[in-house]
Amino acid sequence: MNKLSNVLTAALAISSATAFAPSSQCTHKTTVLSAEPSTRRSILATAATTLTTASVLLSSNSQPAFAEVSKGDSLPEGAAQFKRLVSLKADLPSVIKRVTEGGADDSPMPIDKKEWDALSDFMRKIYKSGEDMKAFLKGGAIYDPEKKKKAEADYKLLQKIAQAGDVPISKEDAAGLAGILRKADAVLEDFFELLRDIPDEI
């Protein structure tokens, strides 16, 4: 698992050098999502790609634990969780934007029933991401005791926030949900900061 930590460090370092790569766009069922370019989201997206590639390269070792990876069936332990977390972090800004715009009184594209259902599914995805954070930490991603304690608090808080999202969704309260989504985004931001020790200006 030390190798995975080294890969993570390398992935984040490489991603800083390509911080202005275009961020991906994502669609959740009928929800219209179009994320604006962001240096931090570009860093995370590049880190995910780099980590995935590096993880597959590590699988060329003869260790049985990486046998499935060498066949292309799955990622090593920790890499899959990290990739899902990066994907969620990249998705959140566009979901927040859609909820904010769709919930406006004068919105030309108000949020419909299918989109509210999709948003409910998205909140479950956020909750499950707390489990990914927990599993990732167990893999030795953070060794500093103080940082690890903060990261553990982050995944617990993220799951509470996800559960709180049920209330505005049931009431179709777009403003309330947007606020909860922003809190989830902030928690993920803090979690990724704990994984990084590369200055933003690099």
PDB file of C-alpha atoms in Angstrom, residues 24-25 38 52 184:
ATOM      1  CA  SER A  24     -15.156  17.078 -17.926  1.00  0.00           C
ATOM      2  CA  GLN A  25     -18.913  17.555 -18.272  1.00  0.00           C
ATOM      3  CA  SER A  38     -11.730  25.440 -12.727  1.00  0.00           C
ATOM      4  CA  THR A  52      -5.434   5.143 -12.790  1.00  0.00           C
ATOM      5  CA  ALA A 184     -20.663  18.628   0.546  1.00  0.00           C
TER       6      ALA A 184
END
